[in-house]
Amino acid sequence: MFESLQLKQENVLMYMTKMKISELEKYSVVKRYNATNETDYQRPPMPAHYRKIAKYFMTESKPILPSAIIAAMGKDDYEYDGTNLIIKNKIRIVDGQHRIEGMKCLKEGYSKNSIDRYKELNETFDLPVIIMVIEDPNDLIEIDAFINLNSKGKKVRTDLAVALKNKKTKSAMDNSECCEVDDDIKLAISMEVSNKLNGNPTSKWYGLIIQADEVGNRNEQPISIIAFSRSIRPIVDRYCELKLNNQLCAEKYEEIVDDICGVIENVWKCVEERWSECFNDDGSYNSSYNICKGIGVNTLFGVFSEVYDNNVTGYDNFKEILNKTEIDVKDWLVGGTFTGYASYQGFSLIKKLIKGQLSRNEF
């Protein structure tokens, strides 16, 4: 039983409370990604990360962790009498697993006297905990919270969570009705296109995109699925506007994904023709160049999206821009002109240079 304050944000019910580390161990669980059925989204904790937290507790005389542990539970997992929260089933950790593991590490003998330190902290150290109530298991609130908390400032990969969100978005679509193509659906389409290109042996992108459940090899795979899906998003947005009038029926979903895959392949064929020296002799990825990395795909797909008109003239206009540009193979080299421009501001400058809106002296 935990004394708690009830609050609400945008119709999401929450409870704010405090727990000792032993209580969190007892009443919480981290739902880790299951590759077999592609459920859940948490990665295993990183030892280097949680050991730093353990070291902090061992070396700091007055440690403080004011940020709340964020968790979630279902509507049947608790009781609340207006003051006290009774947790009937374990709460799911959304954010804070490394803090918990860091303190558990002390108990498991991190260093001399660490077990005694754990016992001391368990008596004196309160951890703030905020628990969201997820009434519908298919709701995206919990996943969105994880993505928002970990994609801004933290070095935590959120691709598993994004992949799960897209899976739920797709499954929630009604086959019998058309719906408005919102940001969640566009993101799902972008991820699905990225997956298909990566898994298609005939695609130029076959095996090059690091998947959500892969560590990846940067010498062989130039870009993550999150980064690639973001780079093609302007094309997906334009496609939905031109071809779908921003309306989509679930029964047409796979057909649309295949169609956009074709668009991406055609665009990349134009790129390869213009800068063939940036690729190996057989047309495969050459790690000496940035053209297949974020710098290349964000700028080049971005340029195409601005001339894409659902017609062959869109490709002709794109080819004309590439043929006119003064950008050379050397500019795409790792360590070359564009290295250091891997930001949205940098992508914008490279796009202007490609389109002739910016001279080399102005770049």
mmCIF file of C-alpha atoms in Angstrom, residues 5-343:
data_model
loop_
_atom_site.group_PDB
_atom_site.id
_atom_site.type_symbol
_atom_site.label_atom_id
_atom_site.label_comp_id
_atom_site.label_asym_id
_atom_site.label_seq_id
_atom_site.Cartn_x
_atom_site.Cartn_y
_atom_site.Cartn_z
ATOM 1 C CA LEU A 5 -1.537 11.546 -5.305
ATOM 2 C CA GLN A 6 -3.939 11.092 -8.204
ATOM 3 C CA LEU A 7 -3.536 13.360 -11.244
ATOM 4 C CA LYS A 8 -4.608 13.492 -14.863
ATOM 5 C CA GLN A 9 -3.020 14.688 -18.097
ATOM 6 C CA GLU A 10 -5.063 14.725 -21.319
ATOM 7 C CA ASN A 11 -7.464 12.114 -19.890
ATOM 8 C CA VAL A 12 -4.599 9.832 -18.831
ATOM 9 C CA LEU A 13 -4.958 8.917 -15.158
ATOM 10 C CA MET A 14 -1.722 8.812 -13.162
ATOM 11 C CA TYR A 15 -0.568 8.178 -9.607
ATOM 12 C CA MET A 16 2.442 9.842 -8.035
ATOM 13 C CA THR A 17 4.056 8.011 -5.159
ATOM 14 C CA LYS A 18 7.408 7.006 -3.649
ATOM 15 C CA MET A 19 9.030 3.603 -3.222
ATOM 16 C CA LYS A 20 12.152 2.066 -1.734
ATOM 17 C CA ILE A 21 14.350 0.117 -4.118
ATOM 18 C CA SER A 22 13.246 -3.211 -2.599
ATOM 19 C CA GLU A 23 9.615 -2.221 -3.167
ATOM 20 C CA LEU A 24 10.302 -1.386 -6.801
ATOM 21 C CA GLU A 25 12.003 -4.753 -7.222
ATOM 22 C CA LYS A 26 8.972 -6.479 -5.740
ATOM 23 C CA TYR A 27 6.209 -4.559 -7.493
ATOM 24 C CA SER A 28 7.686 -3.799 -10.931
ATOM 25 C CA VAL A 29 8.792 -5.630 -14.055
ATOM 26 C CA VAL A 30 10.686 -4.621 -17.199
ATOM 27 C CA LYS A 31 8.970 -6.036 -20.275
ATOM 28 C CA ARG A 32 11.818 -6.740 -22.682
ATOM 29 C CA TYR A 33 11.550 -7.165 -26.426
ATOM 30 C CA ASN A 34 10.489 -10.626 -27.585
ATOM 31 C CA ALA A 35 11.879 -11.306 -31.071
ATOM 32 C CA THR A 36 9.646 -14.343 -31.619
ATOM 33 C CA ASN A 37 6.339 -12.500 -31.520
ATOM 34 C CA GLU A 38 7.682 -8.923 -31.742
ATOM 35 C CA THR A 39 6.116 -7.750 -28.497
ATOM 36 C CA ASP A 40 7.310 -5.181 -25.944
ATOM 37 C CA TYR A 41 10.065 -2.663 -26.532
ATOM 38 C CA GLN A 42 12.663 -2.496 -23.742
ATOM 39 C CA ARG A 43 16.232 -3.517 -24.518
ATOM 40 C CA PRO A 44 18.421 -5.333 -21.960
ATOM 41 C CA PRO A 45 20.084 -2.837 -19.594
ATOM 42 C CA MET A 46 23.611 -1.709 -20.475
ATOM 43 C CA PRO A 47 26.084 -2.783 -17.753
ATOM 44 C CA ALA A 48 28.314 0.250 -18.371
ATOM 45 C CA HIS A 49 25.349 2.525 -17.746
ATOM 46 C CA TYR A 50 23.966 0.952 -14.575
ATOM 47 C CA ARG A 51 27.436 0.365 -13.121
ATOM 48 C CA LYS A 52 28.027 4.119 -13.353
ATOM 49 C CA ILE A 53 24.929 4.603 -11.232
ATOM 50 C CA ALA A 54 26.179 1.997 -8.738
ATOM 51 C CA LYS A 55 29.532 3.796 -8.594
ATOM 52 C CA TYR A 56 27.745 7.091 -8.005
ATOM 53 C CA PHE A 57 25.984 5.647 -4.958
ATOM 54 C CA MET A 58 29.238 4.230 -3.615
ATOM 55 C CA THR A 59 31.313 7.398 -4.054
ATOM 56 C CA GLU A 60 28.800 10.186 -3.420
ATOM 57 C CA SER A 61 28.130 10.952 0.229
ATOM 58 C CA LYS A 62 24.791 12.614 -0.501
ATOM 59 C CA PRO A 63 23.426 11.065 -3.727
ATOM 60 C CA ILE A 64 20.243 12.391 -5.263
ATOM 61 C CA LEU A 65 18.082 11.116 -8.135
ATOM 62 C CA PRO A 66 15.156 13.564 -8.376
ATOM 63 C CA SER A 67 13.812 12.343 -11.743
ATOM 64 C CA ALA A 68 10.804 10.061 -11.357
ATOM 65 C CA ILE A 69 10.697 6.428 -12.375
ATOM 66 C CA ILE A 70 7.919 6.212 -14.992
ATOM 67 C CA ALA A 71 5.751 3.101 -15.033
ATOM 68 C CA ALA A 72 2.437 1.866 -16.405
ATOM 69 C CA MET A 73 -0.327 -0.487 -15.297
ATOM 70 C CA GLY A 74 -3.718 -1.664 -16.477
ATOM 71 C CA LYS A 75 -7.058 -0.528 -15.095
ATOM 72 C CA ASP A 76 -7.494 -3.828 -13.205
ATOM 73 C CA ASP A 77 -3.984 -3.844 -11.732
ATOM 74 C CA TYR A 78 -4.679 -1.596 -8.745
ATOM 75 C CA GLU A 79 -7.122 -0.190 -6.219
ATOM 76 C CA TYR A 80 -7.214 3.366 -4.909
ATOM 77 C CA ASP A 81 -9.196 4.617 -1.914
ATOM 78 C CA GLY A 82 -8.496 8.316 -2.398
ATOM 79 C CA THR A 83 -5.245 8.215 -0.431
ATOM 80 C CA ASN A 84 -3.598 4.815 -0.714
ATOM 81 C CA LEU A 85 -2.689 2.887 -3.851
ATOM 82 C CA ILE A 86 -2.815 -0.917 -3.678
ATOM 83 C CA ILE A 87 -0.842 -2.552 -6.497
ATOM 84 C CA LYS A 88 -2.380 -5.934 -7.356
ATOM 85 C CA ASN A 89 -0.201 -6.819 -10.372
ATOM 86 C CA LYS A 90 3.309 -5.697 -11.195
ATOM 87 C CA ILE A 91 3.719 -2.276 -12.796
ATOM 88 C CA ARG A 92 5.663 -2.054 -16.070
ATOM 89 C CA ILE A 93 8.771 0.134 -16.060
ATOM 90 C CA VAL A 94 8.687 2.656 -18.913
ATOM 91 C CA ASP A 95 11.683 4.781 -17.932
ATOM 92 C CA GLY A 96 14.194 4.138 -15.168
ATOM 93 C CA GLN A 97 15.373 0.541 -15.571
ATOM 94 C CA HIS A 98 19.041 1.574 -15.335
ATOM 95 C CA ARG A 99 18.484 3.402 -12.057
ATOM 96 C CA ILE A 100 16.826 0.299 -10.648
ATOM 97 C CA GLU A 101 19.573 -1.987 -11.985
ATOM 98 C CA GLY A 102 22.247 0.335 -10.608
ATOM 99 C CA MET A 103 20.864 0.026 -7.099
ATOM 100 C CA LYS A 104 20.323 -3.731 -7.466
ATOM 101 C CA CYS A 105 23.959 -3.981 -8.557
ATOM 102 C CA LEU A 106 24.958 -2.834 -5.057
ATOM 103 C CA LYS A 107 23.003 -5.698 -3.514
ATOM 104 C CA GLU A 108 24.715 -8.180 -5.813
ATOM 105 C CA GLY A 109 28.201 -7.229 -4.590
ATOM 106 C CA TYR A 110 29.297 -4.467 -6.959
ATOM 107 C CA SER A 111 32.209 -3.661 -4.655
ATOM 108 C CA LYS A 112 33.390 -3.992 -1.080
ATOM 109 C CA ASN A 113 30.706 -2.687 1.288
ATOM 110 C CA SER A 114 28.175 -2.291 -1.569
ATOM 111 C CA ILE A 115 25.707 -4.697 0.097
ATOM 112 C CA ASP A 116 25.772 -2.595 3.259
ATOM 113 C CA ARG A 117 25.301 0.513 1.108
ATOM 114 C CA TYR A 118 22.257 -1.080 -0.524
ATOM 115 C CA LYS A 119 20.746 -1.821 2.875
ATOM 116 C CA GLU A 120 21.376 1.748 3.980
ATOM 117 C CA LEU A 121 19.805 3.228 0.844
ATOM 118 C CA ASN A 122 16.840 0.896 1.135
ATOM 119 C CA GLU A 123 16.095 2.463 4.499
ATOM 120 C CA THR A 124 16.787 6.108 3.702
ATOM 121 C CA PHE A 125 16.399 6.680 -0.051
ATOM 122 C CA ASP A 126 12.958 7.275 -1.601
ATOM 123 C CA LEU A 127 12.528 6.972 -5.352
ATOM 124 C CA PRO A 128 9.756 9.112 -6.893
ATOM 125 C CA VAL A 129 7.466 7.006 -9.062
ATOM 126 C CA ILE A 130 4.761 8.097 -11.515
ATOM 127 C CA ILE A 131 2.431 5.340 -12.700
ATOM 128 C CA MET A 132 0.235 5.806 -15.776
ATOM 129 C CA VAL A 133 -3.026 3.869 -16.029
ATOM 130 C CA ILE A 134 -3.369 2.351 -19.522
ATOM 131 C CA GLU A 135 -7.031 1.407 -19.838
ATOM 132 C CA ASP A 136 -6.799 -0.046 -23.355
ATOM 133 C CA PRO A 137 -3.928 -2.548 -23.930
ATOM 134 C CA ASN A 138 -3.784 -1.402 -27.568
ATOM 135 C CA ASP A 139 -3.338 2.233 -26.599
ATOM 136 C CA LEU A 140 -0.116 3.877 -27.765
ATOM 137 C CA ILE A 141 0.280 6.143 -24.715
ATOM 138 C CA GLU A 142 2.831 3.945 -22.947
ATOM 139 C CA ILE A 143 4.959 3.487 -26.074
ATOM 140 C CA ASP A 144 4.751 7.191 -26.936
ATOM 141 C CA ALA A 145 5.889 8.058 -23.414
ATOM 142 C CA PHE A 146 8.949 5.802 -23.794
ATOM 143 C CA ILE A 147 9.817 7.291 -27.204
ATOM 144 C CA ASN A 148 9.405 10.888 -26.023
ATOM 145 C CA LEU A 149 11.418 10.336 -22.843
ATOM 146 C CA ASN A 150 14.291 8.572 -24.579
ATOM 147 C CA SER A 151 14.571 10.235 -27.981
ATOM 148 C CA LYS A 152 15.341 13.702 -26.619
ATOM 149 C CA GLY A 153 18.815 14.094 -25.148
ATOM 150 C CA LYS A 154 19.340 10.500 -23.984
ATOM 151 C CA LYS A 155 21.516 8.016 -25.867
ATOM 152 C CA VAL A 156 18.794 5.369 -25.779
ATOM 153 C CA ARG A 157 17.615 3.628 -28.949
ATOM 154 C CA THR A 158 13.868 3.828 -29.410
ATOM 155 C CA ASP A 159 13.552 1.810 -32.636
ATOM 156 C CA LEU A 160 11.978 -1.234 -30.947
ATOM 157 C CA ALA A 161 9.317 0.993 -29.403
ATOM 158 C CA VAL A 162 8.689 2.746 -32.733
ATOM 159 C CA ALA A 163 8.399 -0.627 -34.500
ATOM 160 C CA LEU A 164 5.869 -1.858 -31.932
ATOM 161 C CA LYS A 165 3.906 1.383 -32.224
ATOM 162 C CA ASN A 166 3.736 0.986 -36.024
ATOM 163 C CA LYS A 167 2.570 -2.617 -35.669
ATOM 164 C CA LYS A 168 -0.244 -1.509 -33.362
ATOM 165 C CA THR A 169 -1.139 1.410 -35.637
ATOM 166 C CA LYS A 170 -1.481 -0.924 -38.616
ATOM 167 C CA SER A 171 -3.515 -3.537 -36.711
ATOM 168 C CA ALA A 172 -5.909 -0.849 -35.441
ATOM 169 C CA MET A 173 -6.937 0.114 -38.973
ATOM 170 C CA ASP A 174 -10.385 -1.052 -40.052
ATOM 171 C CA ASN A 175 -10.305 -3.004 -43.330
ATOM 172 C CA SER A 176 -13.836 -1.967 -44.227
ATOM 173 C CA GLU A 177 -13.446 1.786 -43.844
ATOM 174 C CA CYS A 178 -11.167 4.509 -45.110
ATOM 175 C CA CYS A 179 -9.463 6.676 -42.538
ATOM 176 C CA GLU A 180 -7.501 9.885 -42.564
ATOM 177 C CA VAL A 181 -3.780 9.381 -43.034
ATOM 178 C CA ASP A 182 -2.384 10.897 -39.845
ATOM 179 C CA ASP A 183 1.232 11.126 -38.640
ATOM 180 C CA ASP A 184 1.110 7.690 -36.986
ATOM 181 C CA ILE A 185 -0.009 6.015 -40.228
ATOM 182 C CA LYS A 186 2.619 7.865 -42.279
ATOM 183 C CA LEU A 187 5.280 6.764 -39.811
ATOM 184 C CA ALA A 188 4.022 3.168 -40.024
ATOM 185 C CA ILE A 189 4.142 3.289 -43.835
ATOM 186 C CA SER A 190 7.677 4.744 -43.772
ATOM 187 C CA MET A 191 8.880 1.973 -41.472
ATOM 188 C CA GLU A 192 7.151 -0.732 -43.535
ATOM 189 C CA VAL A 193 8.728 0.594 -46.743
ATOM 190 C CA SER A 194 12.147 0.600 -45.049
ATOM 191 C CA ASN A 195 11.622 -2.994 -43.888
ATOM 192 C CA LYS A 196 10.580 -4.183 -47.340
ATOM 193 C CA LEU A 197 13.482 -2.522 -49.117
ATOM 194 C CA ASN A 198 15.925 -4.013 -46.633
ATOM 195 C CA GLY A 199 14.451 -7.501 -47.014
ATOM 196 C CA ASN A 200 14.114 -7.553 -50.803
ATOM 197 C CA PRO A 201 17.125 -9.265 -52.492
ATOM 198 C CA THR A 202 16.501 -7.276 -55.683
ATOM 199 C CA SER A 203 16.536 -3.922 -53.909
ATOM 200 C CA LYS A 204 19.545 -1.590 -53.871
ATOM 201 C CA TRP A 205 18.913 -1.313 -50.116
ATOM 202 C CA TYR A 206 18.938 -5.061 -49.454
ATOM 203 C CA GLY A 207 20.562 -5.734 -46.078
ATOM 204 C CA LEU A 208 21.812 -2.146 -45.723
ATOM 205 C CA ILE A 209 19.289 -0.863 -43.168
ATOM 206 C CA ILE A 210 19.921 -1.738 -39.532
ATOM 207 C CA GLN A 211 16.701 -3.238 -38.180
ATOM 208 C CA ALA A 212 15.137 -2.458 -34.807
ATOM 209 C CA ASP A 213 16.384 -5.677 -33.183
ATOM 210 C CA GLU A 214 19.897 -5.545 -34.722
ATOM 211 C CA VAL A 215 23.097 -4.041 -33.373
ATOM 212 C CA GLY A 216 24.282 -3.446 -36.940
ATOM 213 C CA ASN A 217 27.683 -3.181 -38.597
ATOM 214 C CA ARG A 218 28.408 0.360 -39.764
ATOM 215 C CA ASN A 219 30.982 -0.866 -42.308
ATOM 216 C CA GLU A 220 28.274 -2.876 -44.040
ATOM 217 C CA GLN A 221 25.070 -1.114 -43.000
ATOM 218 C CA PRO A 222 25.146 2.676 -43.375
ATOM 219 C CA ILE A 223 21.865 3.641 -41.705
ATOM 220 C CA SER A 224 19.333 2.587 -39.061
ATOM 221 C CA ILE A 225 15.687 1.910 -39.862
ATOM 222 C CA ILE A 226 14.617 4.950 -37.825
ATOM 223 C CA ALA A 227 16.972 7.263 -39.725
ATOM 224 C CA PHE A 228 16.041 5.781 -43.118
ATOM 225 C CA SER A 229 12.304 5.978 -42.453
ATOM 226 C CA ARG A 230 12.707 9.638 -41.466
ATOM 227 C CA SER A 231 14.614 10.345 -44.677
ATOM 228 C CA ILE A 232 11.844 8.940 -46.902
ATOM 229 C CA ARG A 233 9.077 10.568 -44.882
ATOM 230 C CA PRO A 234 8.833 13.654 -47.183
ATOM 231 C CA ILE A 235 8.217 11.295 -50.116
ATOM 232 C CA VAL A 236 5.608 9.341 -48.131
ATOM 233 C CA ASP A 237 3.886 12.607 -47.173
ATOM 234 C CA ARG A 238 3.821 13.770 -50.783
ATOM 235 C CA TYR A 239 2.591 10.369 -52.022
ATOM 236 C CA CYS A 240 -0.289 10.387 -49.526
ATOM 237 C CA GLU A 241 -1.242 13.875 -50.672
ATOM 238 C CA LEU A 242 -1.015 13.187 -54.412
ATOM 239 C CA LYS A 243 -2.318 9.631 -54.696
ATOM 240 C CA LEU A 244 -4.496 9.098 -51.637
ATOM 241 C CA ASN A 245 -5.829 12.563 -50.933
ATOM 242 C CA ASN A 246 -4.735 11.688 -47.379
ATOM 243 C CA GLN A 247 -7.369 8.917 -47.150
ATOM 244 C CA LEU A 248 -6.423 5.253 -46.751
ATOM 245 C CA CYS A 249 -8.230 1.902 -46.556
ATOM 246 C CA ALA A 250 -6.391 -0.856 -44.691
ATOM 247 C CA GLU A 251 -7.034 -3.335 -47.511
ATOM 248 C CA LYS A 252 -4.893 -1.138 -49.791
ATOM 249 C CA TYR A 253 -2.091 -0.734 -47.247
ATOM 250 C CA GLU A 254 0.315 -3.364 -48.638
ATOM 251 C CA GLU A 255 -0.293 -2.211 -52.198
ATOM 252 C CA ILE A 256 0.599 1.352 -51.211
ATOM 253 C CA VAL A 257 3.749 0.215 -49.396
ATOM 254 C CA ASP A 258 4.871 -1.694 -52.510
ATOM 255 C CA ASP A 259 4.150 1.327 -54.697
ATOM 256 C CA ILE A 260 6.237 3.640 -52.508
ATOM 257 C CA CYS A 261 9.055 1.065 -52.508
ATOM 258 C CA GLY A 262 9.055 1.396 -56.290
ATOM 259 C CA VAL A 263 9.273 5.174 -56.020
ATOM 260 C CA ILE A 264 12.273 4.955 -53.679
ATOM 261 C CA GLU A 265 14.036 2.474 -55.980
ATOM 262 C CA ASN A 266 13.511 4.744 -58.995
ATOM 263 C CA VAL A 267 14.826 7.773 -57.125
ATOM 264 C CA TRP A 268 17.925 5.885 -56.006
ATOM 265 C CA LYS A 269 18.563 4.667 -59.550
ATOM 266 C CA CYS A 270 18.802 8.332 -60.588
ATOM 267 C CA VAL A 271 21.281 8.967 -57.759
ATOM 268 C CA GLU A 272 23.458 6.005 -58.761
ATOM 269 C CA GLU A 273 23.514 7.135 -62.393
ATOM 270 C CA ARG A 274 24.638 10.629 -61.374
ATOM 271 C CA TRP A 275 27.342 9.629 -58.875
ATOM 272 C CA SER A 276 28.226 6.060 -59.892
ATOM 273 C CA GLU A 277 31.758 6.448 -58.473
ATOM 274 C CA CYS A 278 30.256 6.644 -54.961
ATOM 275 C CA PHE A 279 29.336 2.960 -55.236
ATOM 276 C CA ASN A 280 31.289 -0.221 -55.793
ATOM 277 C CA ASP A 281 31.696 -1.527 -59.353
ATOM 278 C CA ASP A 282 28.647 -3.759 -58.944
ATOM 279 C CA GLY A 283 26.564 -0.818 -57.674
ATOM 280 C CA SER A 284 26.699 -1.917 -54.033
ATOM 281 C CA TYR A 285 27.319 0.241 -50.968
ATOM 282 C CA ASN A 286 30.784 1.772 -50.617
ATOM 283 C CA SER A 287 31.539 2.759 -47.018
ATOM 284 C CA SER A 288 34.041 5.395 -48.157
ATOM 285 C CA TYR A 289 31.148 7.680 -49.132
ATOM 286 C CA ASN A 290 28.356 9.390 -47.190
ATOM 287 C CA ILE A 291 25.800 9.156 -49.970
ATOM 288 C CA CYS A 292 23.989 6.124 -48.479
ATOM 289 C CA LYS A 293 24.164 7.554 -44.969
ATOM 290 C CA GLY A 294 21.923 10.130 -43.316
ATOM 291 C CA ILE A 295 23.667 13.029 -45.064
ATOM 292 C CA GLY A 296 22.929 11.555 -48.503
ATOM 293 C CA VAL A 297 19.455 10.101 -48.115
ATOM 294 C CA ASN A 298 17.964 13.022 -46.206
ATOM 295 C CA THR A 299 19.127 15.564 -48.761
ATOM 296 C CA LEU A 300 18.472 13.566 -51.923
ATOM 297 C CA PHE A 301 15.075 12.164 -50.956
ATOM 298 C CA GLY A 302 14.225 15.659 -49.720
ATOM 299 C CA VAL A 303 15.092 17.217 -53.079
ATOM 300 C CA PHE A 304 12.998 14.627 -54.936
ATOM 301 C CA SER A 305 9.968 15.146 -52.678
ATOM 302 C CA GLU A 306 9.875 18.794 -53.766
ATOM 303 C CA VAL A 307 9.532 17.904 -57.478
ATOM 304 C CA TYR A 308 7.534 14.659 -57.081
ATOM 305 C CA ASP A 309 4.322 15.108 -59.072
ATOM 306 C CA ASN A 310 2.955 11.547 -59.440
ATOM 307 C CA ASN A 311 4.206 11.615 -63.000
ATOM 308 C CA VAL A 312 7.280 10.663 -64.988
ATOM 309 C CA THR A 313 8.069 14.384 -65.159
ATOM 310 C CA GLY A 314 8.863 14.264 -61.436
ATOM 311 C CA TYR A 315 11.762 11.905 -62.124
ATOM 312 C CA ASP A 316 12.809 13.959 -65.160
ATOM 313 C CA ASN A 317 12.884 17.130 -63.056
ATOM 314 C CA PHE A 318 14.905 15.330 -60.386
ATOM 315 C CA LYS A 319 17.414 14.066 -62.968
ATOM 316 C CA GLU A 320 17.716 17.575 -64.379
ATOM 317 C CA ILE A 321 18.570 18.973 -60.941
ATOM 318 C CA LEU A 322 21.201 16.260 -60.388
ATOM 319 C CA ASN A 323 22.723 16.779 -63.832
ATOM 320 C CA LYS A 324 22.987 20.539 -63.342
ATOM 321 C CA THR A 325 24.464 20.450 -59.856
ATOM 322 C CA GLU A 326 28.176 21.075 -59.423
ATOM 323 C CA ILE A 327 28.391 18.624 -56.518
ATOM 324 C CA ASP A 328 31.187 16.192 -57.183
ATOM 325 C CA VAL A 329 31.949 12.647 -56.047
ATOM 326 C CA LYS A 330 34.621 14.057 -53.695
ATOM 327 C CA ASP A 331 31.944 16.045 -51.831
ATOM 328 C CA TRP A 332 30.299 12.784 -50.738
ATOM 329 C CA LEU A 333 33.534 11.263 -49.398
ATOM 330 C CA VAL A 334 33.705 10.439 -45.686
ATOM 331 C CA GLY A 335 35.810 13.316 -44.404
ATOM 332 C CA GLY A 336 34.861 15.355 -47.472
ATOM 333 C CA THR A 337 32.849 18.542 -47.960
ATOM 334 C CA PHE A 338 29.610 17.331 -46.373
ATOM 335 C CA THR A 339 31.103 15.614 -43.338
ATOM 336 C CA GLY A 340 29.967 17.537 -40.274
ATOM 337 C CA TYR A 341 26.643 18.522 -41.849
ATOM 338 C CA ALA A 342 24.677 15.625 -40.309
ATOM 339 C CA SER A 343 21.885 17.771 -38.888
#
